[in-house]
């Protein structure tokens, strides 16, 4: 699962040199979960109440906050490890111009 991931943060903080990313979409594809709505139904069946809008932000790596209930639900329904669910990307350091 070493795919190139675009930086989900178009305006990175000057202090950050890497970002956490979620591999939910890739995991969905690997497990034949064909839509966010299907994933939402699976999470609801597992006891995780989540809106379609919030789940879309998670799947598209636009979420800024994620609670442990959702993380545990994703681990359960996608039958994956924490290491499969999360990754990180480096943010290129801006070049200094003289």
Coordinates of C-alpha atoms in Angstrom, one line a residue, residues 5 20 22 24 42 46 51 55 62 65 75:
X5 CA -0.7 10.4 -1.5
X20 CA -0.9 11.9 9.3
X22 CA -5.8 7.9 6.5
X24 CA -9.6 4.4 4.3
X42 CA -21.2 -1.0 8.3
X46 CA -21.0 -1.8 14.5
X51 CA -22.9 11.3 9.5
X55 CA -17.3 10.1 6.8
X62 CA -10.1 16.3 4.9
X65 CA -10.4 15.7 14.2
X75 CA -10.5 -0.8 12.4

